[in-house]
Amino acid sequence: MASKGVDRFISRADELRRAEEDVQHNAFLTATAKWAERGPQAVSKARWEREAKSAVQELNVASAELKARRRARLQEYYASLEAQYDRELNEMGFAFRRERF
């Protein structure tokens, strides 16, 4: 049979062990809660970054398309000016010879 001092020591050791387990469990719950709170923020940040990258890509594609359209319109315009100039020269009786390579 153990003495009262030994029984108190054992019960105090059990109490401290349970308290340590509770502290570890609370730390785990705190870490889990922080992770759960950061989850939606990380998702929304990732979504925002993805949408921003997509918007930049769309602007680049639109800019390239606009440049191509402007270039084509300018070529059409210069071709029409050239045709008009040729007609005016022909109406005045001048010949204009073009050699294209």
PDB file of N, CA and C in Angstrom:
ATOM      1  N   MET A   1       0.826  -1.174   0.000  1.00  0.00           N
ATOM      2  CA  MET A   1       0.000   0.000   0.000  1.00  0.00           C
ATOM      3  C   MET A   1       0.877   1.246   0.000  1.00  0.00           C
ATOM      4  N   ALA A   2       0.542   2.185  -0.928  1.00  0.00           N
ATOM      5  CA  ALA A   2       1.350   3.382  -1.090  1.00  0.00           C
ATOM      6  C   ALA A   2       0.930   4.437  -0.104  1.00  0.00           C
ATOM      7  N   SER A   3       1.838   5.293   0.192  1.00  0.00           N
ATOM      8  CA  SER A   3       1.529   6.354   1.139  1.00  0.00           C
ATOM      9  C   SER A   3       0.735   7.465   0.458  1.00  0.00           C
ATOM     10  N   LYS A   4       0.207   8.389   1.252  1.00  0.00           N
ATOM     11  CA  LYS A   4      -0.587   9.492   0.726  1.00  0.00           C
ATOM     12  C   LYS A   4       0.258  10.391  -0.163  1.00  0.00           C
ATOM     13  N   GLY A   5       1.504  10.586   0.134  1.00  0.00           N
ATOM     14  CA  GLY A   5       2.383  11.430  -0.653  1.00  0.00           C
ATOM     15  C   GLY A   5       2.574  10.876  -2.059  1.00  0.00           C
ATOM     16  N   VAL A   6       2.723   9.548  -2.143  1.00  0.00           N
ATOM     17  CA  VAL A   6       2.908   8.922  -3.447  1.00  0.00           C
ATOM     18  C   VAL A   6       1.614   9.031  -4.250  1.00  0.00           C
ATOM     19  N   ASP A   7       0.468   8.797  -3.581  1.00  0.00           N
ATOM     20  CA  ASP A   7      -0.829   8.918  -4.266  1.00  0.00           C
ATOM     21  C   ASP A   7      -1.037  10.346  -4.785  1.00  0.00           C
ATOM     22  N   ARG A   8      -0.676  11.352  -3.963  1.00  0.00           N
ATOM     23  CA  ARG A   8      -0.819  12.735  -4.409  1.00  0.00           C
ATOM     24  C   ARG A   8       0.117  13.034  -5.584  1.00  0.00           C
ATOM     25  N   PHE A   9       1.329  12.500  -5.522  1.00  0.00           N
ATOM     26  CA  PHE A   9       2.287  12.705  -6.599  1.00  0.00           C
ATOM     27  C   PHE A   9       1.762  12.101  -7.902  1.00  0.00           C
ATOM     28  N   ILE A  10       1.227  10.891  -7.815  1.00  0.00           N
ATOM     29  CA  ILE A  10       0.706  10.218  -9.014  1.00  0.00           C
ATOM     30  C   ILE A  10      -0.513  10.966  -9.547  1.00  0.00           C
ATOM     31  N   SER A  11      -1.415  11.380  -8.682  1.00  0.00           N
ATOM     32  CA  SER A  11      -2.603  12.105  -9.145  1.00  0.00           C
ATOM     33  C   SER A  11      -2.210  13.455  -9.742  1.00  0.00           C
ATOM     34  N   ARG A  12      -1.201  14.119  -9.140  1.00  0.00           N
ATOM     35  CA  ARG A  12      -0.739  15.409  -9.687  1.00  0.00           C
ATOM     36  C   ARG A  12      -0.065  15.199 -11.046  1.00  0.00           C
ATOM     37  N   ALA A  13       0.695  14.116 -11.205  1.00  0.00           N
ATOM     38  CA  ALA A  13       1.331  13.813 -12.483  1.00  0.00           C
ATOM     39  C   ALA A  13       0.270  13.559 -13.556  1.00  0.00           C
ATOM     40  N   ASP A  14      -0.805  12.814 -13.198  1.00  0.00           N
ATOM     41  CA  ASP A  14      -1.905  12.574 -14.137  1.00  0.00           C
ATOM     42  C   ASP A  14      -2.600  13.881 -14.508  1.00  0.00           C
ATOM     43  N   GLU A  15      -2.779  14.735 -13.525  1.00  0.00           N
ATOM     44  CA  GLU A  15      -3.430  16.022 -13.767  1.00  0.00           C
ATOM     45  C   GLU A  15      -2.582  16.881 -14.704  1.00  0.00           C
ATOM     46  N   LEU A  16      -1.279  16.915 -14.508  1.00  0.00           N
ATOM     47  CA  LEU A  16      -0.379  17.679 -15.362  1.00  0.00           C
ATOM     48  C   LEU A  16      -0.344  17.102 -16.780  1.00  0.00           C
ATOM     49  N   ARG A  17      -0.368  15.766 -16.894  1.00  0.00           N
ATOM     50  CA  ARG A  17      -0.377  15.129 -18.211  1.00  0.00           C
ATOM     51  C   ARG A  17      -1.650  15.491 -18.966  1.00  0.00           C
ATOM     52  N   ARG A  18      -2.809  15.448 -18.267  1.00  0.00           N
ATOM     53  CA  ARG A  18      -4.071  15.823 -18.910  1.00  0.00           C
ATOM     54  C   ARG A  18      -4.071  17.299 -19.308  1.00  0.00           C
ATOM     55  N   ALA A  19      -3.505  18.137 -18.458  1.00  0.00           N
ATOM     56  CA  ALA A  19      -3.426  19.569 -18.777  1.00  0.00           C
ATOM     57  C   ALA A  19      -2.538  19.783 -20.005  1.00  0.00           C
ATOM     58  N   GLU A  20      -1.404  19.060 -20.091  1.00  0.00           N
ATOM     59  CA  GLU A  20      -0.518  19.165 -21.244  1.00  0.00           C
ATOM     60  C   GLU A  20      -1.221  18.690 -22.514  1.00  0.00           C
ATOM     61  N   GLU A  21      -1.991  17.614 -22.432  1.00  0.00           N
ATOM     62  CA  GLU A  21      -2.767  17.127 -23.590  1.00  0.00           C
ATOM     63  C   GLU A  21      -3.790  18.167 -24.024  1.00  0.00           C
ATOM     64  N   ASP A  22      -4.439  18.816 -23.032  1.00  0.00           N
ATOM     65  CA  ASP A  22      -5.416  19.861 -23.359  1.00  0.00           C
ATOM     66  C   ASP A  22      -4.739  21.049 -24.055  1.00  0.00           C
ATOM     67  N   VAL A  23      -3.556  21.426 -23.590  1.00  0.00           N
ATOM     68  CA  VAL A  23      -2.819  22.525 -24.212  1.00  0.00           C
ATOM     69  C   VAL A  23      -2.463  22.166 -25.653  1.00  0.00           C
ATOM     70  N   GLN A  24      -1.990  20.944 -25.865  1.00  0.00           N
ATOM     71  CA  GLN A  24      -1.645  20.515 -27.225  1.00  0.00           C
ATOM     72  C   GLN A  24      -2.883  20.469 -28.122  1.00  0.00           C
ATOM     73  N   HIS A  25      -3.997  19.976 -27.564  1.00  0.00           N
ATOM     74  CA  HIS A  25      -5.236  19.922 -28.345  1.00  0.00           C
ATOM     75  C   HIS A  25      -5.708  21.336 -28.697  1.00  0.00           C
ATOM     76  N   ASN A  26      -5.630  22.261 -27.733  1.00  0.00           N
ATOM     77  CA  ASN A  26      -6.026  23.651 -27.998  1.00  0.00           C
ATOM     78  C   ASN A  26      -5.108  24.295 -29.038  1.00  0.00           C
ATOM     79  N   ALA A  27      -3.825  23.992 -28.990  1.00  0.00           N
ATOM     80  CA  ALA A  27      -2.895  24.526 -29.981  1.00  0.00           C
ATOM     81  C   ALA A  27      -3.246  23.994 -31.369  1.00  0.00           C
ATOM     82  N   PHE A  28      -3.590  22.712 -31.443  1.00  0.00           N
ATOM     83  CA  PHE A  28      -3.994  22.120 -32.712  1.00  0.00           C
ATOM     84  C   PHE A  28      -5.264  22.789 -33.228  1.00  0.00           C
ATOM     85  N   LEU A  29      -6.245  22.992 -32.351  1.00  0.00           N
ATOM     86  CA  LEU A  29      -7.493  23.647 -32.758  1.00  0.00           C
ATOM     87  C   LEU A  29      -7.242  25.085 -33.211  1.00  0.00           C
ATOM     88  N   THR A  30      -6.362  25.794 -32.543  1.00  0.00           N
ATOM     89  CA  THR A  30      -6.034  27.164 -32.920  1.00  0.00           C
ATOM     90  C   THR A  30      -5.387  27.201 -34.303  1.00  0.00           C
ATOM     91  N   ALA A  31      -4.445  26.293 -34.522  1.00  0.00           N
ATOM     92  CA  ALA A  31      -3.784  26.239 -35.829  1.00  0.00           C
ATOM     93  C   ALA A  31      -4.786  25.890 -36.922  1.00  0.00           C
ATOM     94  N   THR A  32      -5.684  24.965 -36.642  1.00  0.00           N
ATOM     95  CA  THR A  32      -6.707  24.583 -37.621  1.00  0.00           C
ATOM     96  C   THR A  32      -7.633  25.756 -37.918  1.00  0.00           C
ATOM     97  N   ALA A  33      -8.028  26.488 -36.887  1.00  0.00           N
ATOM     98  CA  ALA A  33      -8.915  27.641 -37.086  1.00  0.00           C
ATOM     99  C   ALA A  33      -8.227  28.722 -37.916  1.00  0.00           C
ATOM    100  N   LYS A  34      -6.949  28.978 -37.638  1.00  0.00           N
ATOM    101  CA  LYS A  34      -6.219  29.979 -38.417  1.00  0.00           C
ATOM    102  C   LYS A  34      -6.110  29.536 -39.878  1.00  0.00           C
ATOM    103  N   TRP A  35      -5.843  28.260 -40.087  1.00  0.00           N
ATOM    104  CA  TRP A  35      -5.744  27.740 -41.457  1.00  0.00           C
ATOM    105  C   TRP A  35      -7.090  27.892 -42.172  1.00  0.00           C
ATOM    106  N   ALA A  36      -8.186  27.577 -41.453  1.00  0.00           N
ATOM    107  CA  ALA A  36      -9.512  27.674 -42.063  1.00  0.00           C
ATOM    108  C   ALA A  36      -9.862  29.130 -42.393  1.00  0.00           C
ATOM    109  N   GLU A  37      -9.413  30.062 -41.572  1.00  0.00           N
ATOM    110  CA  GLU A  37      -9.677  31.471 -41.850  1.00  0.00           C
ATOM    111  C   GLU A  37      -8.861  31.962 -43.037  1.00  0.00           C
ATOM    112  N   ARG A  38      -7.629  31.493 -43.165  1.00  0.00           N
ATOM    113  CA  ARG A  38      -6.775  31.911 -44.270  1.00  0.00           C
ATOM    114  C   ARG A  38      -7.166  31.251 -45.578  1.00  0.00           C
ATOM    115  N   GLY A  39      -7.846  30.122 -45.533  1.00  0.00           N
ATOM    116  CA  GLY A  39      -8.215  29.398 -46.743  1.00  0.00           C
ATOM    117  C   GLY A  39      -8.983  30.243 -47.739  1.00  0.00           C
ATOM    118  N   PRO A  40     -10.107  30.827 -47.351  1.00  0.00           N
ATOM    119  CA  PRO A  40     -10.863  31.663 -48.302  1.00  0.00           C
ATOM    120  C   PRO A  40     -10.077  32.875 -48.778  1.00  0.00           C
ATOM    121  N   GLN A  41      -9.243  33.445 -47.905  1.00  0.00           N
ATOM    122  CA  GLN A  41      -8.437  34.590 -48.321  1.00  0.00           C
ATOM    123  C   GLN A  41      -7.444  34.170 -49.396  1.00  0.00           C
ATOM    124  N   ALA A  42      -6.830  33.007 -49.194  1.00  0.00           N
ATOM    125  CA  ALA A  42      -5.863  32.528 -50.183  1.00  0.00           C
ATOM    126  C   ALA A  42      -6.557  32.206 -51.500  1.00  0.00           C
ATOM    127  N   VAL A  43      -7.752  31.629 -51.399  1.00  0.00           N
ATOM    128  CA  VAL A  43      -8.501  31.299 -52.612  1.00  0.00           C
ATOM    129  C   VAL A  43      -8.899  32.567 -53.354  1.00  0.00           C
ATOM    130  N   SER A  44      -9.383  33.574 -52.616  1.00  0.00           N
ATOM    131  CA  SER A  44      -9.794  34.812 -53.286  1.00  0.00           C
ATOM    132  C   SER A  44      -8.579  35.548 -53.859  1.00  0.00           C
ATOM    133  N   LYS A  45      -7.441  35.482 -53.165  1.00  0.00           N
ATOM    134  CA  LYS A  45      -6.236  36.115 -53.693  1.00  0.00           C
ATOM    135  C   LYS A  45      -5.791  35.402 -54.959  1.00  0.00           C
ATOM    136  N   ALA A  46      -5.827  34.076 -54.947  1.00  0.00           N
ATOM    137  CA  ALA A  46      -5.445  33.309 -56.138  1.00  0.00           C
ATOM    138  C   ALA A  46      -6.401  33.600 -57.282  1.00  0.00           C
ATOM    139  N   ARG A  47      -7.691  33.695 -56.988  1.00  0.00           N
ATOM    140  CA  ARG A  47      -8.675  34.009 -58.019  1.00  0.00           C
ATOM    141  C   ARG A  47      -8.418  35.390 -58.597  1.00  0.00           C
ATOM    142  N   TRP A  48      -8.135  36.366 -57.714  1.00  0.00           N
ATOM    143  CA  TRP A  48      -7.864  37.724 -58.176  1.00  0.00           C
ATOM    144  C   TRP A  48      -6.633  37.747 -59.070  1.00  0.00           C
ATOM    145  N   GLU A  49      -5.565  37.048 -58.662  1.00  0.00           N
ATOM    146  CA  GLU A  49      -4.347  37.016 -59.474  1.00  0.00           C
ATOM    147  C   GLU A  49      -4.603  36.357 -60.825  1.00  0.00           C
ATOM    148  N   ARG A  50      -5.389  35.266 -60.819  1.00  0.00           N
ATOM    149  CA  ARG A  50      -5.713  34.573 -62.064  1.00  0.00           C
ATOM    150  C   ARG A  50      -6.532  35.477 -62.982  1.00  0.00           C
ATOM    151  N   GLU A  51      -7.511  36.189 -62.426  1.00  0.00           N
ATOM    152  CA  GLU A  51      -8.331  37.088 -63.238  1.00  0.00           C
ATOM    153  C   GLU A  51      -7.517  38.267 -63.761  1.00  0.00           C
ATOM    154  N   ALA A  52      -6.599  38.776 -62.955  1.00  0.00           N
ATOM    155  CA  ALA A  52      -5.748  39.881 -63.411  1.00  0.00           C
ATOM    156  C   ALA A  52      -4.850  39.423 -64.556  1.00  0.00           C
ATOM    157  N   LYS A  53      -4.295  38.234 -64.424  1.00  0.00           N
ATOM    158  CA  LYS A  53      -3.442  37.690 -65.489  1.00  0.00           C
ATOM    159  C   LYS A  53      -4.260  37.482 -66.758  1.00  0.00           C
ATOM    160  N   SER A  54      -5.476  36.988 -66.600  1.00  0.00           N
ATOM    161  CA  SER A  54      -6.355  36.773 -67.748  1.00  0.00           C
ATOM    162  C   SER A  54      -6.702  38.104 -68.416  1.00  0.00           C
ATOM    163  N   ALA A  55      -6.954  39.130 -67.613  1.00  0.00           N
ATOM    164  CA  ALA A  55      -7.287  40.444 -68.171  1.00  0.00           C
ATOM    165  C   ALA A  55      -6.109  41.011 -68.964  1.00  0.00           C
ATOM    166  N   VAL A  56      -4.901  40.835 -68.453  1.00  0.00           N
ATOM    167  CA  VAL A  56      -3.715  41.318 -69.164  1.00  0.00           C
ATOM    168  C   VAL A  56      -3.577  40.589 -70.490  1.00  0.00           C
ATOM    169  N   GLN A  57      -3.795  39.273 -70.473  1.00  0.00           N
ATOM    170  CA  GLN A  57      -3.712  38.503 -71.714  1.00  0.00           C
ATOM    171  C   GLN A  57      -4.771  38.957 -72.714  1.00  0.00           C
ATOM    172  N   GLU A  58      -5.980  39.201 -72.238  1.00  0.00           N
ATOM    173  CA  GLU A  58      -7.050  39.669 -73.126  1.00  0.00           C
ATOM    174  C   GLU A  58      -6.690  41.025 -73.737  1.00  0.00           C
ATOM    175  N   LEU A  59      -6.132  41.920 -72.931  1.00  0.00           N
ATOM    176  CA  LEU A  59      -5.733  43.227 -73.453  1.00  0.00           C
ATOM    177  C   LEU A  59      -4.629  43.089 -74.500  1.00  0.00           C
ATOM    178  N   ASN A  60      -3.684  42.194 -74.269  1.00  0.00           N
ATOM    179  CA  ASN A  60      -2.620  41.982 -75.248  1.00  0.00           C
ATOM    180  C   ASN A  60      -3.172  41.448 -76.562  1.00  0.00           C
ATOM    181  N   VAL A  61      -4.099  40.500 -76.480  1.00  0.00           N
ATOM    182  CA  VAL A  61      -4.700  39.942 -77.692  1.00  0.00           C
ATOM    183  C   VAL A  61      -5.511  41.014 -78.417  1.00  0.00           C
ATOM    184  N   ALA A  62      -6.293  41.791 -77.657  1.00  0.00           N
ATOM    185  CA  ALA A  62      -7.100  42.853 -78.270  1.00  0.00           C
ATOM    186  C   ALA A  62      -6.200  43.907 -78.916  1.00  0.00           C
ATOM    187  N   SER A  63      -5.100  44.230 -78.271  1.00  0.00           N
ATOM    188  CA  SER A  63      -4.173  45.218 -78.831  1.00  0.00           C
ATOM    189  C   SER A  63      -3.574  44.705 -80.137  1.00  0.00           C
ATOM    190  N   ALA A  64      -3.173  43.443 -80.160  1.00  0.00           N
ATOM    191  CA  ALA A  64      -2.601  42.870 -81.389  1.00  0.00           C
ATOM    192  C   ALA A  64      -3.648  42.852 -82.506  1.00  0.00           C
ATOM    193  N   GLU A  65      -4.879  42.507 -82.161  1.00  0.00           N
ATOM    194  CA  GLU A  65      -5.951  42.476 -83.159  1.00  0.00           C
ATOM    195  C   GLU A  65      -6.227  43.883 -83.702  1.00  0.00           C
ATOM    196  N   LEU A  66      -6.246  44.873 -82.808  1.00  0.00           N
ATOM    197  CA  LEU A  66      -6.472  46.256 -83.234  1.00  0.00           C
ATOM    198  C   LEU A  66      -5.362  46.728 -84.164  1.00  0.00           C
ATOM    199  N   LYS A  67      -4.122  46.391 -83.840  1.00  0.00           N
ATOM    200  CA  LYS A  67      -3.006  46.780 -84.703  1.00  0.00           C
ATOM    201  C   LYS A  67      -3.138  46.147 -86.083  1.00  0.00           C
ATOM    202  N   ALA A  68      -3.520  44.877 -86.117  1.00  0.00           N
ATOM    203  CA  ALA A  68      -3.673  44.194 -87.409  1.00  0.00           C
ATOM    204  C   ALA A  68      -4.792  44.838 -88.225  1.00  0.00           C
ATOM    205  N   ARG A  69      -5.901  45.179 -87.568  1.00  0.00           N
ATOM    206  CA  ARG A  69      -7.005  45.828 -88.283  1.00  0.00           C
ATOM    207  C   ARG A  69      -6.602  47.208 -88.805  1.00  0.00           C
ATOM    208  N   ARG A  70      -5.896  47.965 -87.988  1.00  0.00           N
ATOM    209  CA  ARG A  70      -5.454  49.292 -88.420  1.00  0.00           C
ATOM    210  C   ARG A  70      -4.495  49.180 -89.601  1.00  0.00           C
ATOM    211  N   ARG A  71      -3.584  48.225 -89.530  1.00  0.00           N
ATOM    212  CA  ARG A  71      -2.630  48.035 -90.621  1.00  0.00           C
ATOM    213  C   ARG A  71      -3.362  47.689 -91.915  1.00  0.00           C
ATOM    214  N   ALA A  72      -4.349  46.796 -91.827  1.00  0.00           N
ATOM    215  CA  ALA A  72      -5.118  46.410 -93.015  1.00  0.00           C
ATOM    216  C   ALA A  72      -5.894  47.600 -93.571  1.00  0.00           C
ATOM    217  N   ARG A  73      -6.512  48.385 -92.684  1.00  0.00           N
ATOM    218  CA  ARG A  73      -7.273  49.555 -93.145  1.00  0.00           C
ATOM    219  C   ARG A  73      -6.364  50.586 -93.804  1.00  0.00           C
ATOM    220  N   LEU A  74      -5.168  50.792 -93.237  1.00  0.00           N
ATOM    221  CA  LEU A  74      -4.217  51.724 -93.842  1.00  0.00           C
ATOM    222  C   LEU A  74      -3.766  51.232 -95.212  1.00  0.00           C
ATOM    223  N   GLN A  75      -3.523  49.940 -95.334  1.00  0.00           N
ATOM    224  CA  GLN A  75      -3.120  49.396 -96.633  1.00  0.00           C
ATOM    225  C   GLN A  75      -4.236  49.581 -97.659  1.00  0.00           C
ATOM    226  N   GLU A  76      -5.482  49.353 -97.245  1.00  0.00           N
ATOM    227  CA  GLU A  76      -6.620  49.575 -98.145  1.00  0.00           C
ATOM    228  C   GLU A  76      -6.712  51.054 -98.534  1.00  0.00           C
ATOM    229  N   TYR A  77      -6.522  51.924 -97.566  1.00  0.00           N
ATOM    230  CA  TYR A  77      -6.605  53.364 -97.817  1.00  0.00           C
ATOM    231  C   TYR A  77      -5.519  53.803 -98.803  1.00  0.00           C
ATOM    232  N   TYR A  78      -4.283  53.368 -98.564  1.00  0.00           N
ATOM    233  CA  TYR A  78      -3.193  53.736 -99.472  1.00  0.00           C
ATOM    234  C   TYR A  78      -3.404  53.147-100.857  1.00  0.00           C
ATOM    235  N   ALA A  79      -3.952  51.946-100.933  1.00  0.00           N
ATOM    236  CA  ALA A  79      -4.239  51.351-102.240  1.00  0.00           C
ATOM    237  C   ALA A  79      -5.307  52.163-102.969  1.00  0.00           C
ATOM    238  N   SER A  80      -6.334  52.632-102.234  1.00  0.00           N
ATOM    239  CA  SER A  80      -7.374  53.441-102.881  1.00  0.00           C
ATOM    240  C   SER A  80      -6.814  54.793-103.325  1.00  0.00           C
ATOM    241  N   LEU A  81      -5.936  55.396-102.532  1.00  0.00           N
ATOM    242  CA  LEU A  81      -5.299  56.651-102.935  1.00  0.00           C
ATOM    243  C   LEU A  81      -4.445  56.452-104.180  1.00  0.00           C
ATOM    244  N   GLU A  82      -3.723  55.360-104.223  1.00  0.00           N
ATOM    245  CA  GLU A  82      -2.888  55.067-105.373  1.00  0.00           C
ATOM    246  C   GLU A  82      -3.744  54.861-106.625  1.00  0.00           C
ATOM    247  N   ALA A  83      -4.863  54.135-106.485  1.00  0.00           N
ATOM    248  CA  ALA A  83      -5.764  53.914-107.623  1.00  0.00           C
ATOM    249  C   ALA A  83      -6.359  55.239-108.091  1.00  0.00           C
ATOM    250  N   GLN A  84      -6.730  56.094-107.159  1.00  0.00           N
ATOM    251  CA  GLN A  84      -7.286  57.399-107.512  1.00  0.00           C
ATOM    252  C   GLN A  84      -6.234  58.245-108.238  1.00  0.00           C
ATOM    253  N   TYR A  85      -5.034  58.238-107.782  1.00  0.00           N
ATOM    254  CA  TYR A  85      -3.946  58.979-108.419  1.00  0.00           C
ATOM    255  C   TYR A  85      -3.713  58.462-109.834  1.00  0.00           C
ATOM    256  N   ASP A  86      -3.712  57.126-110.002  1.00  0.00           N
ATOM    257  CA  ASP A  86      -3.555  56.549-111.346  1.00  0.00           C
ATOM    258  C   ASP A  86      -4.688  56.985-112.271  1.00  0.00           C
ATOM    259  N   ARG A  87      -5.930  57.000-111.762  1.00  0.00           N
ATOM    260  CA  ARG A  87      -7.077  57.427-112.576  1.00  0.00           C
ATOM    261  C   ARG A  87      -6.926  58.881-112.990  1.00  0.00           C
ATOM    262  N   GLU A  88      -6.535  59.733-112.053  1.00  0.00           N
ATOM    263  CA  GLU A  88      -6.366  61.156-112.350  1.00  0.00           C
ATOM    264  C   GLU A  88      -5.280  61.371-113.410  1.00  0.00           C
ATOM    265  N   LEU A  89      -4.180  60.616-113.294  1.00  0.00           N
ATOM    266  CA  LEU A  89      -3.122  60.738-114.302  1.00  0.00           C
ATOM    267  C   LEU A  89      -3.618  60.270-115.665  1.00  0.00           C
ATOM    268  N   ASN A  90      -4.376  59.170-115.710  1.00  0.00           N
ATOM    269  CA  ASN A  90      -4.921  58.670-116.973  1.00  0.00           C
ATOM    270  C   ASN A  90      -5.913  59.653-117.579  1.00  0.00           C
ATOM    271  N   GLU A  91      -6.727  60.303-116.722  1.00  0.00           N
ATOM    272  CA  GLU A  91      -7.698  61.283-117.227  1.00  0.00           C
ATOM    273  C   GLU A  91      -6.992  62.500-117.819  1.00  0.00           C
ATOM    274  N   MET A  92      -5.834  62.829-117.295  1.00  0.00           N
ATOM    275  CA  MET A  92      -5.080  63.966-117.817  1.00  0.00           C
ATOM    276  C   MET A  92      -4.220  63.557-119.013  1.00  0.00           C
ATOM    277  N   GLY A  93      -4.206  62.289-119.328  1.00  0.00           N
ATOM    278  CA  GLY A  93      -3.467  61.818-120.487  1.00  0.00           C
ATOM    279  C   GLY A  93      -2.023  61.461-120.194  1.00  0.00           C
ATOM    280  N   PHE A  94      -1.680  61.354-118.965  1.00  0.00           N
ATOM    281  CA  PHE A  94      -0.322  60.963-118.619  1.00  0.00           C
ATOM    282  C   PHE A  94      -0.277  59.468-118.334  1.00  0.00           C
ATOM    283  N   ALA A  95       0.825  58.884-118.711  1.00  0.00           N
ATOM    284  CA  ALA A  95       0.995  57.462-118.421  1.00  0.00           C
ATOM    285  C   ALA A  95       1.987  57.335-117.282  1.00  0.00           C
ATOM    286  N   PHE A  96       1.719  56.411-116.462  1.00  0.00           N
ATOM    287  CA  PHE A  96       2.601  56.186-115.333  1.00  0.00           C
ATOM    288  C   PHE A  96       2.932  54.708-115.313  1.00  0.00           C
ATOM    289  N   ARG A  97       4.205  54.419-115.467  1.00  0.00           N
ATOM    290  CA  ARG A  97       4.599  53.022-115.543  1.00  0.00           C
ATOM    291  C   ARG A  97       5.115  52.567-114.181  1.00  0.00           C
ATOM    292  N   ARG A  98       4.658  51.421-113.794  1.00  0.00           N
ATOM    293  CA  ARG A  98       5.094  50.873-112.500  1.00  0.00           C
ATOM    294  C   ARG A  98       5.727  49.519-112.735  1.00  0.00           C
ATOM    295  N   GLU A  99       6.816  49.341-112.119  1.00  0.00           N
ATOM    296  CA  GLU A  99       7.448  48.025-112.146  1.00  0.00           C
ATOM    297  C   GLU A  99       7.467  47.514-110.728  1.00  0.00           C
ATOM    298  N   ARG A 100       6.887  46.375-110.580  1.00  0.00           N
ATOM    299  CA  ARG A 100       6.834  45.780-109.237  1.00  0.00           C
ATOM    300  C   ARG A 100       7.608  44.487-109.263  1.00  0.00           C
ATOM    301  N   PHE A 101       8.328  44.300-108.268  1.00  0.00           N
ATOM    302  CA  PHE A 101       9.169  43.100-108.196  1.00  0.00           C
ATOM    303  C   PHE A 101       8.605  42.138-107.197  1.00  0.00           C
TER     304      PHE A 101
END
